[in-house]
Amino acid sequence: MIKERNLITINKTDQSKISSVDFNNIPFGRVFSDHMVSIKYTEGQWQSAQILPYQEVKISPACSALHYGQSIFEGMKANLDEQTGDVLLFRPQKNAQRLNASAIRLGMPALPVDLFLDSLYQLVKLDRQWVPTVKDAALYIRPLMFATDPYIGVRASENYRYINFTCPVGAYYSKPVKVLVGDKFVRAIPGGTGDVKAAGNYAGTMHPAILAKKTGYDQVLWTDGYEFKYAQEIGTMNVFFIVDGKALTPELDGAILPGVTRESVIQLLKDKGVSVEERKVSIEELIDAQEKGLLQDAFGTGTAATVTHISDIGYKGKNYQLPPIEARTISNEIKVQLDGIKRGLLPDTYNWIVRL
Ligand code: COI
């Protein structure tokens, strides 16, 4: 059993919105559960945590996060074990650690891991009716931290707010995605912030994504920022390729987000006997494999996206169509296995699940 150690004040809503939600038809990220966690950082320390009715946040127009981008976030999911009624969280300690890696990189205060976890557990337990049970749906959990100083001088803020809210979600991608290899704009380079979850990382990807959409692609497959030669990630997901039975995924070079799903998929692949190479993966190598009929699969991994197939890769004005989804044995099996562990349908042999 999980023990909560931090004293958390709970102020419950008296107007639950749950009856207005159609759980069979949930869009991603637009429906929010009844409560949220709020913790303020003032005078050099984290204050006590509160669980409040989900509500708007009041900030000054001079709020430093708005101007200089000290803002970070995480993404997690909870599922219901329908046999036991337990709510299952997937590796939340990893998210606590990564939030703090992001905080440190952006000059923000780390949040004690037990405070992150205890407030998360209480929040999810309180809103457990919001965990959807329909296929491909889950309770998405969005912790975030941002600077709150009303000050427009450029320096690390002295005050911060941590919030964690949840939303029942359906699939992030409802079909396989078409990706366009990025060869002009840079998402991240080693030494930047691409390996942490800084809000600003995503801002720089919006314009290239709009351009990619105009040419019929769903997402940009980012490449290294120097030569535009090596695959990096998709922005919403890490990326894997299956070439001649081997799994290739870009190595964590300091510009790529160390995804929790990425790490878990690598483990599952290895334990299935698939050889996994974490290394530089050049686009030319992939195109060459495709032309020889050896590029058997490509897929993205992420909390929101889970395992999402890539149907097409656009590169230098040409479109390369990948094998049909039914033929993608490895990724199809990994998706079922991961989903089964997350929903308590398969044994948690890796100890990844926290039951509430
Ligand atoms: C996640 O997968 O949880 C993410 O944070 C990616 C995204 C929706 C930005």
CSV table of C-alpha atoms and ligand atoms in Angstrom, one decimal:
chain,number,residue,atom,x,y,z
A,1,MET,CA,0.0,0.0,0.0
A,2,ILE,CA,1.1,3.5,-0.7
A,3,LYS,CA,1.5,5.8,2.3
A,4,GLU,CA,1.1,9.5,2.0
A,5,ARG,CA,3.4,11.5,4.3
A,6,ASN,CA,2.7,15.1,3.5
A,7,LEU,CA,-0.2,16.9,5.0
A,8,ILE,CA,-2.3,18.0,2.1
A,9,THR,CA,-5.4,20.2,2.6
A,10,ILE,CA,-8.4,19.0,0.5
A,11,ASN,CA,-11.1,21.4,-0.4
A,12,LYS,CA,-13.7,19.4,-2.4
A,13,THR,CA,-15.9,20.8,-5.1
A,14,ASP,CA,-19.6,20.8,-4.3
A,15,GLN,CA,-20.4,20.9,-8.1
A,16,SER,CA,-18.9,17.9,-9.8
A,17,LYS,CA,-18.9,18.2,-13.6
A,18,ILE,CA,-18.7,14.4,-14.2
A,19,SER,CA,-22.3,13.9,-15.2
A,20,SER,CA,-21.8,16.3,-18.2
A,21,VAL,CA,-18.9,14.1,-19.7
A,22,ASP,CA,-19.5,11.6,-22.5
A,23,PHE,CA,-16.9,9.0,-21.6
A,24,ASN,CA,-17.5,7.2,-24.9
A,25,ASN,CA,-16.4,10.2,-26.9
A,26,ILE,CA,-13.6,12.1,-25.1
A,27,PRO,CA,-11.4,14.4,-27.1
A,28,PHE,CA,-7.8,14.7,-26.0
A,29,GLY,CA,-7.1,17.5,-23.5
A,30,ARG,CA,-10.3,19.5,-23.4
A,31,VAL,CA,-12.2,18.0,-20.5
A,32,PHE,CA,-10.8,18.5,-17.0
A,33,SER,CA,-11.6,16.6,-13.9
A,34,ASP,CA,-13.0,18.2,-10.7
A,35,HIS,CA,-9.8,18.9,-8.7
A,36,MET,CA,-6.3,20.0,-9.0
A,37,VAL,CA,-3.2,20.2,-6.8
A,38,SER,CA,-1.7,23.6,-6.1
A,39,ILE,CA,1.6,24.2,-4.3
A,40,LYS,CA,3.3,27.6,-4.0
A,41,TYR,CA,7.0,28.2,-3.7
A,42,THR,CA,7.7,31.4,-1.8
A,43,GLU,CA,10.5,32.6,0.5
A,44,GLY,CA,12.8,29.9,-0.6
A,45,GLN,CA,10.6,27.0,0.1
A,46,TRP,CA,7.6,24.9,-1.0
A,47,GLN,CA,4.5,25.7,1.0
A,48,SER,CA,1.9,23.1,2.0
A,49,ALA,CA,0.0,21.4,-0.8
A,50,GLN,CA,-3.6,22.0,-1.4
A,51,ILE,CA,-6.2,20.1,-3.5
A,52,LEU,CA,-8.8,22.5,-4.8
A,53,PRO,CA,-11.7,22.5,-7.2
A,54,TYR,CA,-10.2,22.8,-10.8
A,55,GLN,CA,-10.1,26.5,-11.4
A,56,GLU,CA,-8.5,29.3,-13.3
A,57,VAL,CA,-5.2,30.7,-12.1
A,58,LYS,CA,-4.7,34.4,-11.5
A,59,ILE,CA,-1.4,35.9,-12.7
A,60,SER,CA,0.1,39.3,-13.2
A,61,PRO,CA,0.6,40.6,-16.8
A,62,ALA,CA,4.2,40.9,-15.7
A,63,CYS,CA,4.4,37.2,-14.6
A,64,SER,CA,7.9,36.2,-15.5
A,65,ALA,CA,6.9,32.8,-16.9
A,66,LEU,CA,4.9,34.6,-19.7
A,67,HIS,CA,7.9,36.7,-20.7
A,68,TYR,CA,10.9,34.5,-20.2
A,69,GLY,CA,9.5,31.0,-20.3
A,70,GLN,CA,10.4,29.5,-17.0
A,71,SER,CA,7.7,26.9,-17.4
A,72,ILE,CA,8.0,23.1,-17.4
A,73,PHE,CA,5.5,20.2,-17.4
A,74,GLU,CA,5.1,16.4,-17.3
A,75,GLY,CA,2.6,13.9,-18.7
A,76,MET,CA,1.4,10.7,-17.1
A,77,LYS,CA,-1.6,8.4,-17.4
A,78,ALA,CA,-3.8,6.4,-14.9
A,79,ASN,CA,-5.9,3.4,-15.9
A,80,LEU,CA,-8.4,1.4,-14.0
A,81,ASP,CA,-7.8,-2.3,-13.2
A,82,GLU,CA,-11.4,-3.4,-13.9
A,83,GLN,CA,-11.0,-6.6,-11.9
A,84,THR,CA,-9.8,-5.1,-8.7
A,85,GLY,CA,-11.1,-1.5,-9.0
A,86,ASP,CA,-7.6,-0.2,-8.4
A,87,VAL,CA,-6.3,2.9,-10.2
A,88,LEU,CA,-3.0,2.1,-11.8
A,89,LEU,CA,-0.2,4.7,-12.4
A,90,PHE,CA,2.7,3.9,-14.7
A,91,ARG,CA,6.2,4.7,-13.3
A,92,PRO,CA,5.2,8.0,-11.7
A,93,GLN,CA,8.6,8.2,-9.9
A,94,LYS,CA,10.2,8.7,-13.3
A,95,ASN,CA,8.1,11.8,-13.9
A,96,ALA,CA,8.9,13.2,-10.5
A,97,GLN,CA,12.6,12.8,-11.3
A,98,ARG,CA,12.3,14.3,-14.8
A,99,LEU,CA,10.3,17.3,-13.5
A,100,ASN,CA,13.2,18.0,-11.3
A,101,ALA,CA,15.7,17.6,-14.1
A,102,SER,CA,13.7,20.1,-16.0
A,103,ALA,CA,13.4,22.5,-13.0
A,104,ILE,CA,17.2,22.5,-12.5
A,105,ARG,CA,17.9,23.1,-16.1
A,106,LEU,CA,15.6,26.1,-16.1
A,107,GLY,CA,16.9,27.5,-12.8
A,108,MET,CA,13.7,26.6,-11.0
A,109,PRO,CA,13.4,24.9,-7.6
A,110,ALA,CA,13.1,21.1,-7.4
A,111,LEU,CA,9.9,19.8,-5.9
A,112,PRO,CA,10.5,17.1,-3.3
A,113,VAL,CA,9.7,13.7,-4.9
A,114,ASP,CA,7.5,12.6,-2.0
A,115,LEU,CA,5.4,15.8,-2.3
A,116,PHE,CA,5.0,15.3,-6.0
A,117,LEU,CA,3.9,11.6,-5.4
A,118,ASP,CA,1.8,12.1,-2.3
A,119,SER,CA,-0.2,15.0,-3.9
A,120,LEU,CA,-0.6,13.0,-7.1
A,121,TYR,CA,-1.9,9.9,-5.3
A,122,GLN,CA,-4.4,12.0,-3.3
A,123,LEU,CA,-5.6,13.8,-6.4
A,124,VAL,CA,-6.1,10.7,-8.4
A,125,LYS,CA,-7.8,8.9,-5.5
A,126,LEU,CA,-10.2,11.8,-5.1
A,127,ASP,CA,-11.1,11.9,-8.8
A,128,ARG,CA,-11.0,8.2,-9.4
A,129,GLN,CA,-14.4,8.2,-11.0
A,130,TRP,CA,-12.9,10.3,-13.8
A,131,VAL,CA,-10.6,7.4,-14.9
A,132,PRO,CA,-12.2,6.2,-18.1
A,133,THR,CA,-12.5,2.5,-18.9
A,134,VAL,CA,-13.2,2.6,-22.7
A,135,LYS,CA,-10.6,1.3,-25.1
A,136,ASP,CA,-7.6,3.6,-25.7
A,137,ALA,CA,-8.9,6.0,-23.0
A,138,ALA,CA,-7.1,6.9,-19.8
A,139,LEU,CA,-6.9,9.6,-17.2
A,140,TYR,CA,-4.1,11.9,-18.4
A,141,ILE,CA,-2.2,13.7,-15.7
A,142,ARG,CA,-0.5,17.0,-16.3
A,143,PRO,CA,1.8,18.3,-13.6
A,144,LEU,CA,3.3,21.7,-14.4
A,145,MET,CA,5.5,24.4,-12.7
A,146,PHE,CA,5.9,28.0,-13.7
A,147,ALA,CA,7.5,31.2,-12.4
A,148,THR,CA,5.2,33.7,-10.9
A,149,ASP,CA,7.2,36.8,-10.0
A,150,PRO,CA,5.5,39.9,-11.2
A,151,TYR,CA,8.8,41.2,-12.5
A,152,ILE,CA,10.1,41.8,-16.0
A,153,GLY,CA,13.8,41.9,-15.2
A,154,VAL,CA,15.6,38.9,-16.6
A,155,ARG,CA,16.6,36.6,-13.8
A,156,ALA,CA,15.3,33.4,-12.2
A,157,SER,CA,12.0,34.1,-10.5
A,158,GLU,CA,11.8,33.9,-6.7
A,159,ASN,CA,8.3,32.6,-6.7
A,160,TYR,CA,6.8,29.6,-8.4
A,161,ARG,CA,3.6,27.6,-8.6
A,162,TYR,CA,3.2,23.9,-9.1
A,163,ILE,CA,-0.1,22.6,-10.3
A,164,ASN,CA,-1.3,19.2,-11.2
A,165,PHE,CA,-4.6,18.6,-12.9
A,166,THR,CA,-6.1,15.6,-14.7
A,167,CYS,CA,-8.3,15.0,-17.7
A,168,PRO,CA,-10.0,11.9,-19.1
A,169,VAL,CA,-8.6,11.4,-22.6
A,170,GLY,CA,-9.2,9.3,-25.7
A,171,ALA,CA,-6.3,8.5,-28.1
A,172,TYR,CA,-4.0,11.3,-28.9
A,173,TYR,CA,-3.7,10.2,-32.5
A,174,SER,CA,-6.7,8.5,-33.9
A,175,LYS,CA,-4.8,7.1,-36.9
A,176,PRO,CA,-1.2,6.4,-37.9
A,177,VAL,CA,0.8,9.6,-38.5
A,178,LYS,CA,2.5,10.9,-41.6
A,179,VAL,CA,5.8,12.6,-40.7
A,180,LEU,CA,7.9,15.1,-42.7
A,181,VAL,CA,11.6,15.0,-42.1
A,182,GLY,CA,12.6,18.5,-40.8
A,183,ASP,CA,15.6,19.9,-42.8
A,184,LYS,CA,15.4,23.6,-42.1
A,185,PHE,CA,14.3,24.5,-38.5
A,186,VAL,CA,16.0,23.3,-35.4
A,187,ARG,CA,14.1,21.8,-32.4
A,188,ALA,CA,17.1,21.3,-30.1
A,189,ILE,CA,20.8,20.7,-30.0
A,190,PRO,CA,22.8,19.1,-27.2
A,191,GLY,CA,23.4,21.6,-24.4
A,192,GLY,CA,20.0,23.3,-25.1
A,193,THR,CA,16.8,22.2,-23.4
A,194,GLY,CA,15.6,19.5,-25.7
A,195,ASP,CA,16.3,16.8,-23.1
A,196,VAL,CA,13.9,18.3,-20.5
A,197,LYS,CA,10.2,19.1,-20.7
A,198,ALA,CA,10.4,22.9,-21.1
A,199,ALA,CA,7.3,24.6,-22.4
A,200,GLY,CA,9.4,26.6,-24.8
A,201,ASN,CA,10.7,23.5,-26.6
A,202,TYR,CA,7.2,23.1,-28.0
A,203,ALA,CA,6.7,26.8,-29.0
A,204,GLY,CA,9.5,26.5,-31.6
A,205,THR,CA,7.9,23.5,-33.2
A,206,MET,CA,4.5,25.2,-33.9
A,207,HIS,CA,5.5,27.1,-37.1
A,208,PRO,CA,7.3,24.1,-38.7
A,209,ALA,CA,4.3,21.9,-37.8
A,210,ILE,CA,1.9,24.4,-39.5
A,211,LEU,CA,4.1,24.3,-42.7
A,212,ALA,CA,4.2,20.4,-42.5
A,213,LYS,CA,0.4,20.3,-42.2
A,214,LYS,CA,0.0,22.4,-45.3
A,215,THR,CA,1.9,19.8,-47.3
A,216,GLY,CA,-0.2,16.9,-46.0
A,217,TYR,CA,1.9,15.7,-43.0
A,218,ASP,CA,0.8,15.4,-39.4
A,219,GLN,CA,4.0,15.9,-37.6
A,220,VAL,CA,7.7,16.9,-38.2
A,221,LEU,CA,10.3,14.2,-37.7
A,222,TRP,CA,13.0,16.4,-36.2
A,223,THR,CA,16.6,15.9,-37.1
A,224,ASP,CA,19.9,17.0,-35.5
A,225,GLY,CA,20.3,20.7,-35.6
A,226,TYR,CA,23.6,20.8,-37.3
A,227,GLU,CA,23.4,18.7,-40.5
A,228,PHE,CA,19.7,17.8,-40.6
A,229,LYS,CA,20.9,14.3,-41.2
A,230,TYR,CA,20.1,12.1,-38.1
A,231,ALA,CA,16.6,11.4,-36.7
A,232,GLN,CA,15.9,13.0,-33.4
A,233,GLU,CA,12.3,12.8,-32.2
A,234,ILE,CA,8.8,13.8,-33.2
A,235,GLY,CA,8.2,16.4,-30.5
A,236,THR,CA,5.2,14.6,-29.1
A,237,MET,CA,7.0,11.3,-29.1
A,238,ASN,CA,10.3,9.5,-29.3
A,239,VAL,CA,10.8,7.5,-32.5
A,240,PHE,CA,11.7,3.8,-33.3
A,241,PHE,CA,12.4,2.1,-36.6
A,242,ILE,CA,12.5,-1.6,-37.3
A,243,VAL,CA,15.0,-2.3,-40.0
A,244,ASP,CA,15.6,-5.9,-41.0
A,245,GLY,CA,14.3,-7.2,-37.6
A,246,LYS,CA,16.4,-4.8,-35.5
A,247,ALA,CA,15.0,-1.9,-33.6
A,248,LEU,CA,16.8,1.4,-34.1
A,249,THR,CA,16.2,4.5,-31.9
A,250,PRO,CA,18.1,7.7,-31.7
A,251,GLU,CA,20.5,7.8,-28.8
A,252,LEU,CA,19.9,10.2,-25.9
A,253,ASP,CA,22.4,12.8,-27.1
A,254,GLY,CA,21.3,15.7,-24.9
A,255,ALA,CA,18.8,17.0,-27.4
A,256,ILE,CA,16.2,14.2,-27.1
A,257,LEU,CA,13.6,13.8,-24.4
A,258,PRO,CA,14.4,10.7,-22.3
A,259,GLY,CA,10.8,9.4,-22.6
A,260,VAL,CA,9.4,7.0,-19.9
A,261,THR,CA,7.6,5.1,-22.6
A,262,ARG,CA,10.8,5.1,-24.8
A,263,GLU,CA,12.7,3.5,-21.9
A,264,SER,CA,9.9,1.0,-21.2
A,265,VAL,CA,9.6,0.0,-24.9
A,266,ILE,CA,13.4,-0.6,-25.1
A,267,GLN,CA,13.1,-3.0,-22.2
A,268,LEU,CA,10.1,-4.8,-23.7
A,269,LEU,CA,11.8,-5.1,-27.1
A,270,LYS,CA,15.0,-6.5,-25.6
A,271,ASP,CA,13.0,-9.0,-23.5
A,272,LYS,CA,11.2,-10.2,-26.6
A,273,GLY,CA,14.6,-10.9,-28.1
A,274,VAL,CA,14.6,-8.0,-30.5
A,275,SER,CA,18.0,-6.4,-30.7
A,276,VAL,CA,17.8,-2.6,-29.9
A,277,GLU,CA,20.4,-0.2,-31.2
A,278,GLU,CA,20.4,3.2,-29.5
A,279,ARG,CA,22.6,5.2,-31.8
A,280,LYS,CA,22.6,7.9,-34.5
A,281,VAL,CA,20.1,6.9,-37.1
A,282,SER,CA,20.5,8.7,-40.4
A,283,ILE,CA,17.6,9.5,-42.6
A,284,GLU,CA,19.6,8.3,-45.6
A,285,GLU,CA,20.1,4.9,-43.9
A,286,LEU,CA,16.3,4.7,-43.4
A,287,ILE,CA,15.6,5.6,-47.0
A,288,ASP,CA,18.1,3.1,-48.2
A,289,ALA,CA,16.5,0.4,-46.1
A,290,GLN,CA,13.1,1.4,-47.4
A,291,GLU,CA,14.3,1.1,-51.0
A,292,LYS,CA,15.6,-2.4,-50.3
A,293,GLY,CA,12.3,-3.3,-48.6
A,294,LEU,CA,14.0,-3.6,-45.2
A,295,LEU,CA,12.2,-0.7,-43.3
A,296,GLN,CA,9.5,-2.9,-41.7
A,297,ASP,CA,8.1,-0.4,-39.2
A,298,ALA,CA,8.4,3.0,-37.7
A,299,PHE,CA,6.5,4.2,-34.7
A,300,GLY,CA,6.5,6.9,-32.0
A,301,THR,CA,6.3,6.3,-28.3
A,302,GLY,CA,5.0,8.7,-25.6
A,303,THR,CA,2.7,8.9,-22.7
A,304,ALA,CA,0.0,10.7,-24.6
A,305,ALA,CA,0.7,8.9,-27.9
A,306,THR,CA,1.4,5.4,-26.3
A,307,VAL,CA,2.7,3.5,-29.4
A,308,THR,CA,1.6,5.3,-32.6
A,309,HIS,CA,2.5,3.9,-36.0
A,310,ILE,CA,4.1,6.1,-38.7
A,311,SER,CA,2.4,5.4,-42.0
A,312,ASP,CA,4.5,7.7,-44.3
A,313,ILE,CA,7.8,9.5,-44.2
A,314,GLY,CA,8.3,12.6,-46.4
A,315,TYR,CA,11.8,13.4,-47.3
A,316,LYS,CA,13.3,15.8,-49.9
A,317,GLY,CA,10.0,16.1,-51.8
A,318,LYS,CA,9.3,12.4,-51.9
A,319,ASN,CA,6.8,10.4,-49.9
A,320,TYR,CA,7.8,6.9,-48.6
A,321,GLN,CA,4.9,4.7,-47.7
A,322,LEU,CA,5.6,2.2,-45.0
A,323,PRO,CA,4.2,-1.4,-44.7
A,324,PRO,CA,0.5,-1.8,-43.7
A,325,ILE,CA,-0.2,-1.7,-40.0
A,326,GLU,CA,-1.3,-5.3,-39.8
A,327,ALA,CA,2.2,-6.4,-40.9
A,328,ARG,CA,3.9,-4.5,-38.1
A,329,THR,CA,4.1,-7.5,-35.7
A,330,ILE,CA,6.8,-6.1,-33.3
A,331,SER,CA,5.1,-2.8,-32.6
A,332,ASN,CA,1.6,-4.3,-32.5
A,333,GLU,CA,2.8,-6.8,-29.9
A,334,ILE,CA,4.6,-4.1,-27.9
A,335,LYS,CA,1.5,-1.9,-27.9
A,336,VAL,CA,-0.7,-4.7,-26.6
A,337,GLN,CA,1.9,-5.7,-24.0
A,338,LEU,CA,2.4,-2.1,-22.7
A,339,ASP,CA,-1.3,-1.5,-22.6
A,340,GLY,CA,-1.9,-4.8,-20.8
A,341,ILE,CA,0.6,-3.9,-18.1
A,342,LYS,CA,-0.9,-0.4,-17.7
A,343,ARG,CA,-4.4,-1.8,-17.3
A,344,GLY,CA,-3.5,-4.6,-15.0
A,345,LEU,CA,-4.4,-7.2,-17.7
A,346,LEU,CA,-0.8,-8.6,-17.7
A,347,PRO,CA,1.5,-9.2,-14.8
A,348,ASP,CA,3.6,-6.2,-13.7
A,349,THR,CA,6.8,-8.2,-13.8
A,350,TYR,CA,8.9,-5.0,-14.1
A,351,ASN,CA,7.3,-3.3,-11.0
A,352,TRP,CA,6.3,-0.4,-13.1
A,353,ILE,CA,2.8,0.0,-11.6
A,354,VAL,CA,1.7,1.9,-8.6
A,355,ARG,CA,-1.8,0.8,-7.4
A,356,LEU,CA,-4.1,3.2,-5.6
B,1,COI,C1,3.0,13.3,-23.2
B,1,COI,O1,3.1,12.4,-24.0
B,1,COI,O2,2.6,13.2,-22.1
B,1,COI,C2,3.5,14.7,-23.6
B,1,COI,O3,3.8,15.5,-22.8
B,1,COI,C3,3.6,15.0,-25.0
B,1,COI,C4,2.7,16.0,-25.5
B,1,COI,C5,1.3,15.8,-25.5
B,1,COI,C6,3.3,17.3,-25.6
